[in-house]
XYZ file of C-alpha atoms in Angstrom:
741
model
C 116.614 72.993 -153.362
C 119.117 72.357 -156.035
C 121.573 71.249 -153.568
C 120.642 68.959 -151.000
C 123.159 67.080 -148.500
C 124.911 64.075 -150.287
C 126.808 63.267 -153.252
C 127.579 65.691 -156.024
C 127.034 65.325 -159.360
C 130.372 67.123 -160.334
C 133.570 65.370 -160.520
C 137.176 66.134 -159.371
C 138.836 67.169 -162.105
C 142.424 68.449 -162.969
C 145.099 68.775 -165.401
C 146.467 65.942 -167.050
C 149.941 66.926 -165.866
C 151.190 65.057 -162.719
C 150.747 67.103 -159.584
C 153.312 67.255 -156.921
C 151.601 67.592 -153.315
C 153.901 69.648 -151.234
C 153.845 66.842 -148.284
C 155.909 64.670 -151.189
C 157.866 67.309 -153.186
C 161.435 66.540 -151.742
C 163.287 68.821 -153.698
C 161.886 72.616 -153.865
C 160.551 72.605 -157.435
C 159.187 75.963 -158.667
C 155.877 73.920 -159.786
C 155.489 72.463 -156.367
C 155.095 76.139 -155.168
C 152.491 77.556 -157.584
C 150.293 76.161 -160.360
C 147.129 77.575 -162.405
C 145.054 75.856 -164.731
C 142.229 77.026 -166.956
C 139.251 75.077 -167.598
C 136.386 75.556 -169.985
C 133.217 73.699 -170.884
C 130.880 75.123 -173.666
C 127.452 74.271 -174.393
C 124.500 75.379 -176.302
C 120.769 76.878 -174.595
C 117.974 77.045 -176.860
C 116.775 79.680 -174.526
C 117.931 81.212 -170.787
C 116.173 79.386 -167.796
C 114.526 81.482 -165.401
C 117.315 80.681 -163.126
C 120.554 78.646 -163.204
C 121.942 77.404 -159.706
C 125.542 76.705 -159.620
C 127.821 75.534 -156.931
C 131.789 75.541 -157.240
C 135.049 75.069 -155.182
C 138.589 74.114 -155.642
C 141.871 73.451 -153.954
C 143.507 76.159 -153.131
C 141.705 78.823 -155.162
C 139.429 79.605 -158.225
C 137.868 82.186 -160.272
C 134.434 81.286 -161.967
C 133.446 83.083 -165.364
C 130.271 82.689 -167.432
C 130.688 84.181 -171.057
C 133.509 86.178 -169.720
C 131.703 87.660 -166.759
C 132.966 86.885 -163.374
C 130.700 85.115 -161.089
C 132.346 83.890 -158.116
C 136.008 83.697 -156.659
C 136.838 81.503 -153.583
C 137.000 79.386 -151.720
C 136.819 81.081 -148.289
C 139.715 80.214 -145.833
C 139.299 76.650 -144.526
C 141.189 74.184 -142.348
C 143.275 71.305 -143.732
C 140.010 68.708 -143.647
C 137.374 71.324 -144.543
C 136.251 72.722 -148.020
C 133.602 75.738 -148.334
C 131.859 75.857 -151.997
C 130.473 78.968 -153.419
C 126.786 79.123 -154.692
C 124.733 81.361 -156.897
C 122.734 81.818 -160.077
C 124.135 81.911 -163.410
C 121.240 82.750 -165.235
C 121.913 86.650 -165.566
C 125.309 85.717 -167.498
C 123.827 83.350 -170.049
C 122.457 83.748 -173.471
C 120.634 81.671 -176.025
C 122.853 79.887 -178.411
C 126.575 79.101 -177.474
C 127.792 79.879 -174.042
C 131.023 78.928 -172.079
C 131.821 78.073 -168.270
C 135.482 78.840 -167.472
C 137.330 78.660 -164.320
C 140.728 79.648 -163.556
C 141.905 77.292 -160.509
C 144.975 77.697 -158.661
C 147.055 75.311 -156.395
C 149.438 77.125 -154.119
C 151.748 74.037 -152.906
C 153.035 75.900 -150.091
C 151.193 77.263 -147.218
C 150.218 80.929 -147.028
C 149.019 83.180 -144.702
C 145.802 82.427 -145.529
C 146.024 78.494 -146.584
C 147.455 75.637 -145.310
C 147.653 72.337 -147.103
C 145.472 69.175 -146.871
C 146.958 65.669 -146.232
C 147.175 64.004 -149.568
C 144.694 61.131 -149.940
C 145.123 58.641 -152.578
C 144.601 60.801 -155.667
C 143.005 64.011 -154.242
C 145.825 66.349 -153.529
C 148.044 68.735 -155.611
C 145.025 70.469 -157.010
C 141.464 69.802 -157.785
C 138.355 71.589 -158.966
C 134.771 70.286 -158.688
C 131.770 72.412 -159.927
C 128.015 71.872 -161.085
C 125.392 73.850 -162.851
C 121.460 73.349 -163.382
C 120.517 74.602 -166.850
C 116.828 73.583 -167.072
C 116.251 70.156 -166.445
C 119.667 68.957 -167.277
C 123.175 69.212 -165.260
C 126.371 70.591 -166.332
C 129.171 69.325 -164.192
C 132.847 68.784 -164.145
C 133.832 65.615 -165.726
C 136.039 64.181 -168.394
C 134.357 66.354 -171.188
C 136.210 69.749 -169.564
C 138.835 71.155 -171.277
C 141.950 72.438 -169.715
C 145.097 74.017 -170.309
C 148.369 74.691 -168.149
C 148.904 78.392 -168.693
C 152.632 79.235 -169.250
C 151.744 82.956 -168.828
C 152.537 82.426 -164.725
C 155.992 81.595 -163.685
C 156.066 79.809 -160.450
C 157.622 81.496 -157.735
C 158.688 80.404 -154.067
C 158.316 82.304 -150.819
C 160.794 84.716 -150.023
C 160.759 84.221 -146.136
C 158.683 82.115 -143.553
C 157.292 85.544 -142.402
C 156.606 86.577 -145.753
C 154.880 83.407 -147.284
C 152.551 85.268 -149.867
C 153.890 84.163 -153.539
C 154.995 86.952 -155.732
C 153.221 87.086 -159.048
C 155.079 86.848 -162.201
C 152.991 87.238 -165.305
C 153.725 87.226 -169.005
C 150.696 88.360 -171.250
C 152.342 87.342 -174.388
C 151.190 83.578 -173.352
C 147.955 84.592 -172.225
C 144.772 85.344 -174.299
C 142.239 87.530 -172.371
C 139.579 85.625 -174.847
C 139.761 82.474 -172.980
C 136.505 82.896 -171.167
C 134.373 83.658 -174.220
C 132.759 81.039 -176.331
C 134.325 82.200 -179.402
C 138.145 81.384 -178.012
C 139.840 78.694 -180.153
C 140.288 75.727 -177.652
C 141.339 73.128 -179.989
C 144.805 72.468 -178.576
C 143.458 72.330 -174.774
C 143.345 68.596 -173.313
C 140.789 66.976 -171.948
C 140.857 67.202 -168.057
C 141.682 64.488 -165.634
C 138.982 63.017 -163.639
C 140.461 62.261 -160.417
C 139.381 59.196 -158.571
C 139.096 60.088 -154.843
C 138.537 57.483 -152.209
C 134.998 58.061 -150.855
C 132.329 55.890 -148.463
C 130.960 54.064 -151.480
C 131.686 50.698 -150.306
C 135.339 51.624 -150.183
C 135.651 51.969 -153.966
C 136.846 54.755 -155.741
C 134.649 57.855 -156.667
C 135.074 60.962 -158.106
C 132.606 62.869 -156.765
C 132.398 64.889 -152.976
C 132.137 63.875 -150.225
C 135.515 62.459 -150.313
C 138.779 62.453 -148.216
C 140.587 64.948 -146.985
C 137.592 67.439 -147.082
C 134.413 65.341 -146.300
C 131.114 66.721 -147.134
C 131.800 70.070 -148.745
C 130.131 72.988 -146.825
C 128.203 75.915 -148.392
C 130.084 79.052 -147.955
C 129.158 80.786 -144.467
C 129.660 84.136 -145.443
C 127.641 86.469 -148.080
C 129.456 87.399 -150.957
C 131.776 90.342 -150.429
C 131.209 93.849 -151.626
C 133.533 95.221 -154.230
C 134.556 98.548 -154.660
C 137.293 100.161 -157.083
C 139.353 102.662 -155.168
C 141.713 104.921 -157.613
C 145.175 105.968 -157.164
C 147.108 108.994 -158.090
C 150.246 108.398 -160.228
C 152.902 110.810 -159.003
C 156.472 111.396 -159.615
C 158.803 108.331 -159.932
C 155.625 106.338 -160.691
C 154.719 106.036 -156.706
C 150.608 106.031 -157.097
C 149.317 107.158 -153.849
C 145.639 105.862 -152.779
C 145.586 108.480 -149.868
C 145.005 105.713 -147.350
C 145.734 102.123 -146.719
C 143.418 100.137 -149.390
C 143.264 96.167 -149.518
C 142.203 94.348 -152.564
C 143.549 93.129 -155.868
C 145.761 95.752 -157.489
C 145.107 96.440 -161.068
C 146.987 98.377 -163.552
C 146.299 99.415 -167.218
C 149.466 99.965 -169.073
C 150.382 100.666 -172.641
C 153.464 99.717 -174.305
C 155.282 97.417 -177.026
C 155.471 93.728 -176.648
C 157.805 92.730 -174.389
C 158.175 95.579 -172.132
C 157.419 95.423 -168.436
C 155.891 97.013 -165.515
C 156.871 95.413 -162.162
C 156.488 96.679 -158.529
C 154.655 96.153 -155.159
C 151.906 97.561 -152.930
C 153.541 98.794 -150.006
C 152.614 100.701 -146.867
C 155.198 103.143 -147.081
C 158.013 103.776 -149.599
C 161.237 102.651 -147.670
C 163.375 99.992 -147.989
C 161.772 97.986 -145.139
C 158.214 98.693 -146.500
C 159.267 97.215 -150.225
C 160.734 94.421 -148.392
C 157.253 93.305 -146.680
C 155.482 94.202 -149.739
C 153.293 91.797 -151.894
C 155.364 92.114 -155.435
C 154.555 91.449 -159.323
C 156.230 91.625 -162.562
C 153.821 91.856 -165.795
C 155.192 91.833 -169.435
C 152.964 93.353 -171.889
C 151.420 91.544 -174.759
C 151.377 94.972 -176.803
C 147.533 95.401 -176.909
C 144.619 95.661 -174.241
C 146.894 95.274 -171.455
C 145.078 95.296 -168.129
C 146.753 93.450 -165.403
C 145.149 92.318 -161.744
C 146.750 90.254 -159.566
C 145.156 87.181 -158.212
C 145.866 87.315 -154.538
C 144.713 90.520 -152.153
C 147.307 92.578 -150.944
C 147.185 95.875 -148.992
C 149.312 99.246 -148.556
C 149.063 102.814 -149.382
C 151.425 102.988 -152.323
C 151.831 101.023 -155.517
C 155.748 101.558 -156.163
C 156.151 101.021 -160.268
C 158.993 100.368 -162.227
C 158.828 100.467 -166.074
C 161.241 99.349 -168.776
C 161.013 98.766 -172.941
C 158.920 101.632 -173.136
C 156.062 100.858 -171.350
C 153.810 103.267 -169.510
C 151.005 103.086 -166.810
C 147.691 104.635 -167.517
C 145.537 103.699 -164.480
C 146.318 102.204 -160.809
C 143.570 101.013 -158.969
C 142.563 98.273 -156.185
C 139.387 96.063 -155.976
C 138.449 95.790 -152.518
C 136.358 92.771 -151.861
C 135.858 92.832 -147.968
C 132.806 91.495 -146.040
C 129.427 93.637 -146.163
C 128.843 96.592 -143.720
C 125.279 97.340 -143.946
C 124.178 100.789 -142.915
C 121.880 101.628 -139.655
C 124.594 101.309 -136.767
C 126.141 104.955 -136.001
C 128.194 106.831 -133.234
C 128.572 110.479 -132.913
C 129.421 112.983 -130.120
C 130.012 116.469 -129.156
C 133.910 115.854 -130.023
C 134.670 115.813 -133.500
C 137.804 114.033 -132.392
C 135.968 110.587 -131.083
C 133.925 110.920 -134.180
C 137.050 110.695 -136.576
C 138.560 108.151 -133.820
C 135.399 105.896 -134.096
C 135.304 106.099 -137.979
C 138.812 105.073 -138.431
C 138.250 102.169 -135.786
C 135.394 100.952 -138.585
C 137.802 101.607 -141.602
C 140.645 99.409 -139.464
C 138.098 96.579 -138.903
C 136.890 96.529 -142.565
C 140.229 96.337 -144.281
C 141.089 93.673 -141.952
C 137.631 91.420 -142.534
C 138.044 89.395 -145.713
C 137.194 85.628 -145.123
C 138.351 85.992 -141.728
C 139.339 88.504 -139.186
C 143.038 88.873 -140.086
C 145.695 90.902 -138.099
C 146.438 93.327 -141.396
C 146.050 93.525 -145.134
C 149.551 94.628 -145.705
C 152.173 92.635 -144.187
C 150.702 89.094 -143.284
C 146.974 88.788 -143.711
C 147.027 85.998 -141.135
C 143.659 85.042 -138.758
C 145.611 85.064 -135.720
C 143.889 83.204 -133.037
C 143.747 86.138 -130.696
C 143.728 89.069 -132.243
C 140.011 88.521 -133.900
C 138.201 89.048 -130.400
C 138.520 92.931 -131.206
C 137.316 92.821 -134.623
C 134.412 90.374 -133.878
C 133.468 92.774 -130.750
C 133.612 95.979 -132.872
C 131.345 93.924 -135.629
C 128.988 92.864 -133.356
C 128.057 96.601 -132.053
C 128.620 98.462 -135.389
C 127.498 95.891 -138.254
C 123.946 94.472 -138.776
C 125.768 91.455 -140.802
C 127.069 89.309 -137.876
C 128.093 86.594 -140.320
C 131.531 86.687 -139.682
C 131.529 87.517 -136.258
C 129.504 84.095 -135.920
C 132.174 82.326 -138.394
C 135.480 83.408 -137.138
C 135.396 81.595 -133.823
C 134.130 78.522 -135.647
C 136.966 78.742 -138.143
C 139.597 79.361 -135.228
C 138.135 76.042 -133.535
C 140.973 73.603 -134.717
C 142.820 72.488 -131.943
C 146.242 70.288 -131.994
C 145.496 67.010 -130.705
C 146.450 68.386 -127.385
C 143.691 70.515 -127.165
C 145.254 73.592 -127.514
C 144.542 75.908 -130.502
C 147.371 76.983 -133.141
C 148.482 80.898 -132.697
C 146.794 81.009 -136.652
C 143.838 79.879 -138.052
C 144.091 78.137 -141.145
C 146.993 79.290 -142.224
C 150.717 78.636 -142.688
C 151.432 79.394 -138.794
C 148.947 76.626 -137.846
C 151.816 74.306 -138.625
C 151.987 71.611 -135.590
C 155.463 72.076 -135.766
C 155.108 75.576 -134.544
C 154.657 76.721 -130.895
C 151.305 78.423 -130.093
C 150.700 81.556 -128.180
C 148.386 80.178 -125.141
C 146.918 83.094 -124.354
C 145.666 83.760 -127.805
C 142.966 80.672 -126.981
C 142.036 82.557 -124.069
C 141.098 85.277 -126.077
C 139.352 83.066 -128.429
C 137.074 81.773 -125.378
C 135.798 85.508 -125.001
C 135.119 85.592 -128.449
C 132.685 82.530 -127.728
C 131.492 84.286 -124.631
C 130.578 87.381 -127.040
C 128.470 84.920 -129.389
C 126.902 83.840 -126.075
C 125.935 87.393 -124.446
C 125.063 88.936 -128.096
C 123.653 86.364 -130.114
C 121.950 84.095 -127.696
C 122.483 81.065 -129.918
C 122.448 78.016 -127.876
C 123.260 75.414 -130.960
C 126.259 77.569 -131.908
C 127.705 78.235 -128.566
C 127.008 74.565 -127.714
C 129.238 73.507 -130.425
C 132.085 75.279 -129.314
C 132.305 74.271 -125.805
C 134.264 71.050 -126.183
C 137.243 73.020 -127.765
C 137.087 75.343 -125.114
C 137.074 72.998 -122.454
C 139.969 71.349 -124.189
C 141.840 74.795 -124.356
C 140.992 75.015 -120.608
C 142.497 71.745 -119.843
C 145.430 72.132 -121.690
C 146.512 74.255 -118.483
C 145.914 71.565 -116.179
C 149.506 69.916 -116.125
C 151.064 73.488 -115.525
C 148.829 73.672 -112.386
C 150.621 73.649 -109.024
C 148.893 73.080 -105.387
C 148.426 76.735 -105.325
C 146.028 76.757 -108.139
C 148.213 78.771 -110.089
C 149.777 77.736 -113.574
C 153.600 77.752 -113.478
C 156.063 77.714 -116.293
C 153.904 77.485 -119.209
C 155.390 76.540 -122.698
C 154.846 78.123 -125.736
C 155.182 81.820 -126.652
C 153.415 83.571 -123.938
C 152.690 87.177 -125.530
C 150.305 89.069 -123.563
C 150.950 91.935 -125.927
C 153.970 93.768 -127.673
C 154.901 95.467 -124.261
C 157.343 94.235 -122.239
C 155.138 92.542 -119.639
C 157.277 89.992 -117.330
C 155.942 86.539 -118.044
C 158.927 84.358 -116.871
C 158.459 81.976 -114.176
C 154.598 82.280 -112.848
C 152.898 84.716 -114.961
C 150.253 86.746 -113.298
C 148.797 88.414 -116.490
C 148.269 84.558 -118.044
C 147.022 83.348 -114.829
C 144.447 85.821 -114.851
C 143.522 85.430 -118.543
C 142.985 81.672 -117.793
C 140.942 82.849 -114.696
C 138.526 85.088 -116.978
C 138.152 82.142 -119.512
C 137.198 79.972 -116.578
C 134.468 82.415 -115.612
C 133.298 83.059 -119.077
C 132.969 78.911 -119.543
C 131.264 78.651 -116.299
C 128.841 81.261 -117.069
C 128.083 79.662 -120.399
C 128.017 76.259 -119.457
C 125.286 77.508 -116.603
C 123.434 79.001 -119.404
C 123.161 75.886 -121.524
C 122.179 73.679 -118.293
C 125.643 72.070 -118.261
C 125.915 72.061 -114.412
C 128.705 69.625 -114.255
C 131.391 71.703 -116.406
C 129.981 75.009 -114.629
C 131.002 73.388 -111.056
C 134.435 72.213 -112.796
C 135.227 75.523 -113.944
C 134.216 77.300 -110.650
C 135.960 75.274 -108.420
C 139.387 75.871 -110.609
C 138.567 79.403 -110.547
C 138.160 79.428 -106.867
C 141.540 78.099 -106.270
C 143.090 80.357 -108.692
C 141.770 83.231 -106.900
C 143.311 82.217 -103.521
C 146.664 81.303 -105.239
C 146.632 84.653 -106.769
C 146.746 86.618 -103.846
C 150.496 85.895 -103.469
C 150.953 88.537 -106.609
C 149.492 91.389 -104.442
C 151.514 94.400 -103.726
C 150.268 96.083 -100.735
C 152.998 99.058 -101.268
C 152.443 99.625 -105.007
C 148.763 98.920 -104.712
C 148.683 96.591 -107.739
C 149.344 93.020 -108.747
C 152.852 91.977 -109.752
C 153.557 90.497 -113.075
C 155.330 87.556 -111.757
C 157.386 86.581 -108.325
C 161.164 87.304 -109.635
C 160.817 90.904 -109.900
C 158.572 93.997 -108.673
C 157.257 94.662 -112.192
C 153.634 95.637 -112.436
C 151.548 96.332 -115.435
C 148.088 97.517 -116.289
C 147.534 94.191 -118.149
C 147.788 92.056 -114.752
C 145.357 94.607 -113.087
C 142.971 94.833 -115.714
C 142.963 91.126 -116.246
C 142.407 90.293 -112.764
C 139.493 92.576 -112.342
C 137.930 91.222 -115.587
C 138.735 87.378 -114.196
C 136.692 88.096 -110.886
C 140.060 87.665 -108.820
C 140.166 90.912 -107.179
C 138.323 91.525 -103.896
C 135.827 94.519 -103.966
C 137.678 96.287 -101.143
C 140.675 96.946 -103.771
C 138.469 98.166 -106.553
C 139.119 101.815 -105.325
C 143.160 101.292 -105.421
C 143.138 99.139 -108.838
C 140.788 102.122 -110.192
C 143.244 104.866 -109.289
C 146.138 102.385 -110.413
C 144.577 102.185 -114.244
C 143.712 105.714 -114.203
C 147.141 107.238 -113.301
C 148.081 107.288 -116.962
C 151.228 109.441 -115.993
C 153.125 106.453 -114.009
C 152.551 104.452 -117.497
C 155.235 103.871 -120.202
C 154.581 101.670 -123.599
C 157.385 100.337 -125.478
C 157.110 97.717 -128.639
C 159.424 95.824 -130.691
C 157.290 97.203 -133.754
C 159.252 100.507 -133.170
C 162.123 99.077 -135.144
C 160.528 96.396 -137.019
C 157.853 98.377 -139.043
C 157.715 99.013 -142.551
C 158.990 102.530 -141.760
C 162.159 101.201 -139.577
C 164.274 98.046 -140.237
C 161.693 95.539 -141.311
C 160.130 92.624 -139.697
C 163.182 90.230 -140.188
C 166.252 92.568 -139.698
C 166.275 92.171 -135.773
C 166.214 89.710 -133.217
C 163.413 87.468 -132.494
C 160.209 89.154 -131.368
C 159.345 86.708 -128.954
C 162.259 87.713 -126.528
C 161.250 89.468 -123.493
C 164.102 91.529 -121.814
C 164.623 92.124 -118.134
C 163.064 95.073 -116.690
C 165.392 98.062 -117.362
C 162.983 100.787 -115.715
C 162.468 101.548 -112.256
C 160.038 98.721 -111.421
C 159.198 100.755 -107.623
C 157.379 103.615 -109.661
C 156.640 103.006 -113.240
C 153.971 100.655 -114.893
C 154.039 98.966 -118.157
C 151.250 99.982 -119.930
C 149.055 98.507 -122.389
C 149.517 98.303 -126.445
C 146.195 98.819 -128.276
C 145.084 95.582 -128.628
C 145.069 94.707 -124.574
C 143.355 97.932 -124.339
C 140.196 96.129 -125.037
C 140.716 94.261 -121.327
C 141.870 97.576 -119.645
C 138.560 99.404 -120.597
C 136.291 96.556 -119.610
C 138.194 96.399 -116.242
C 137.521 100.296 -115.831
C 134.023 99.487 -116.526
C 133.706 97.110 -113.948
C 135.765 99.064 -111.556
C 132.881 101.911 -111.909
C 135.058 104.257 -114.023
C 133.390 103.847 -117.589
C 133.048 107.831 -118.008
C 136.955 107.860 -118.451
C 136.940 105.504 -121.157
C 135.914 108.534 -123.866
C 139.033 110.439 -122.965
C 141.304 107.087 -123.087
C 139.757 106.676 -126.540
C 141.444 110.196 -127.591
C 145.002 108.720 -127.155
C 144.340 106.823 -130.467
C 144.475 110.127 -132.392
C 148.304 109.338 -132.196
C 147.901 106.054 -133.774
C 145.859 107.243 -136.982
C 147.437 107.112 -140.246
C 144.988 108.365 -142.996
C 142.167 106.805 -141.470
C 143.184 103.529 -140.138
C 145.167 102.553 -136.881
C 148.406 101.294 -136.520
C 149.290 98.266 -134.752
C 151.418 99.651 -131.515
C 151.996 102.808 -130.030
C 155.330 102.877 -131.378
C 155.176 101.648 -134.790
C 154.174 98.349 -136.644
C 151.711 97.783 -139.577
C 149.591 100.995 -140.735
C 146.307 99.113 -140.512
C 145.678 96.365 -137.459
C 142.432 95.364 -136.730
C 143.542 94.607 -133.182
C 143.839 98.338 -132.488
C 140.392 99.065 -133.418
C 138.943 98.807 -129.855
C 137.691 102.508 -129.357
C 134.937 101.754 -132.002
C 133.504 99.209 -129.455
C 133.869 101.076 -126.576
C 132.152 104.546 -127.549
C 128.881 102.358 -128.172
C 129.242 99.810 -125.297
C 131.035 101.973 -122.581
C 130.388 105.414 -123.421
C 126.587 105.213 -124.500
C 126.417 102.271 -122.419
C 124.525 99.955 -124.793
C 124.977 96.194 -123.836
C 122.394 93.101 -123.893
C 120.952 92.839 -120.494
C 120.180 89.071 -121.533
C 121.743 87.080 -123.748
C 120.797 87.854 -127.420
C 119.425 91.111 -126.593
C 116.069 89.480 -125.008
C 116.679 92.770 -122.960
C 119.170 95.622 -123.806
C 121.041 97.578 -120.838
C 121.499 101.206 -121.377
C 123.940 102.880 -118.934
C 125.489 106.028 -120.632
C 128.781 107.422 -119.084
C 129.486 110.245 -121.229
C 132.369 111.527 -119.397
C 133.124 115.270 -120.409
C 131.353 114.818 -123.322
C 127.918 117.237 -123.769
C 126.107 114.823 -125.761
C 126.603 111.423 -127.660
C 124.047 109.447 -130.052
C 124.501 105.988 -131.786
C 122.562 102.941 -132.744
C 123.938 99.491 -132.428
C 122.449 96.192 -134.185
C 120.609 93.443 -132.551
C 118.791 90.280 -133.866
C 115.362 92.256 -133.517
C 116.568 95.599 -135.029
C 118.558 98.701 -134.313
C 118.575 99.849 -130.590
C 118.950 103.802 -130.651
C 120.349 105.909 -127.748
C 120.414 109.646 -127.361
C 121.894 111.190 -124.627
C 122.300 114.838 -123.701
C 123.203 116.132 -120.262
C 120.730 113.938 -117.882
C 118.511 113.156 -121.038
C 118.288 109.908 -122.014
C 116.472 108.736 -125.046
C 116.342 105.141 -126.358
C 114.195 103.368 -129.255
C 114.506 99.636 -128.847
C 112.519 96.596 -130.165
C 113.058 94.898 -126.647
C 112.605 95.741 -123.197
C 115.165 98.351 -121.782
C 116.748 98.607 -118.548
C 118.160 102.137 -118.056
C 120.840 102.724 -115.442
C 121.638 106.242 -114.536
């Protein structure tokens, strides 16, 4: 193996120009926000080697070229004290004679939705790059022989708002030579790179090679390279380019015009003032020849809204989507074309929100919210043979605060320790670990996350009373965007804590950790006794808290999934959850979406108003995110046959092939809304692991009103395919099958 563990050959390098680390920038200087440095190293090869392994990384971003061909870009999302490197083979891009390796490295300087600053340690901080390439018997590695250039083509820009921390891109092509990645480029005016002497563990002496603080040993990329696909837009009247559906990637423009003319604009979900307010913006000044512009950061939207001046014209608009792979194989189809369309929309929604992490939406934010990802992961585990992101995301999110609780966002600006967290989001994260246990059966992976899961569960203990319930929990108790009452003692939050305790105990027993299992089960038993205080005999439901008589499907469903409901109440709660006429939904996203007032123009979304509905007869219904819990509860209550019909409700969420954030608005592509793509396979066709890791598969189809359904899910041993028509069930599986009729 060319890259064994241990010290690198490459040295950390950066520009000779002094860096300004965000932790010490003081005044809000533009250069502290965004900085790009170009690096080159030319060399001569008598012949091209059979293979030329390379690895490379940078803080915060890089793009690697060999002889003008892009070979890698990264790194993947990471925490402030972790950094991943990318690796590959450069041989296909090499040639006999003169060759050039070039890297465009970027340091954000300001936390973004997908990057948080690392603590400055000695001279690391403020930007750094390291790379090494094996050329036959010789190594070419970053050192002082590399040349660098601080390009003036990009104008540093500050974030517009704490909710909209993506940096606009302002690029002047007149100050940029596109041949800079090629061997023939004139780099005589470039400067030698500065070698950074980062502290390491070699006798306490400075060393300029990884491993070094703050990243420690650099880790190999845990995800396969993304698949790249170019999506072309149709440019219409008023220079609005329509992709026909939401896309996610780097916006690319081919333009013509005289030197100094400009093209500016944004990639937006909708062409409204609010839509443009939250869109990622750019400005491009033409050089007058070979004008092709591609934004450095990914953005999302359906429309590229453009403006031109000085005689510029736009000849082509496209987006290069770089998403995690989706190999062929799994599928779902049935006798209802509507549900087929719902299933496909769920896949597209997850695909657009699966980058180097599971993100909420590719348009407004691109944040990896700690709780949202349980839906994306659940969909991937039953529809995508590539489980790498499903396995990695819970690990990425396992970065607890000193008190044991997880931040509301993984590896992004909202992971700031100065911000409150969403306590229930960490409980959904524990469910994602439980998914790993059930689907992968990987004891090492699950075991490595149990300490973090225990820390999350213990965080709630100081809020626990003598009744076994947790009271007055601090932070932002969200549940979902519905007006679930959470003041005082939240029944929904207690139920989610109970589900997490049960999940933890089950995993601990499987791992042979009987002490942890007993601890969690004792807490769960006390919680179950205390939870009885919420039962409202007259309503046949659990109240949301003790201050009003409000009830919701959130509390009922979470209580069922937590094992807090006596079996005698199952018929009552089944009827309660299936009484859709009694339920209403409401969301602050109805006024805060891109098609309405925008995300920063109304009251804080964390506000939860007192009930203004008839609490004696109406039920607060779940938004799309929490419906994954509702559908799981219905399955446990023996109502799996109703779930296909409930999935038809998602037709009202579909917007040109993806699902919106809420029933009442929000982003036009939100990963947490993709539950039907899981449920039609898991609950309707009934394909689930019969034992951890699919040592056995359980098939319990419940088609409801469907005449037939077919589908296939991935397992570690290959596809399990199920075909159901009427009473006939056919299963092709590489493992033992348990059929439950």
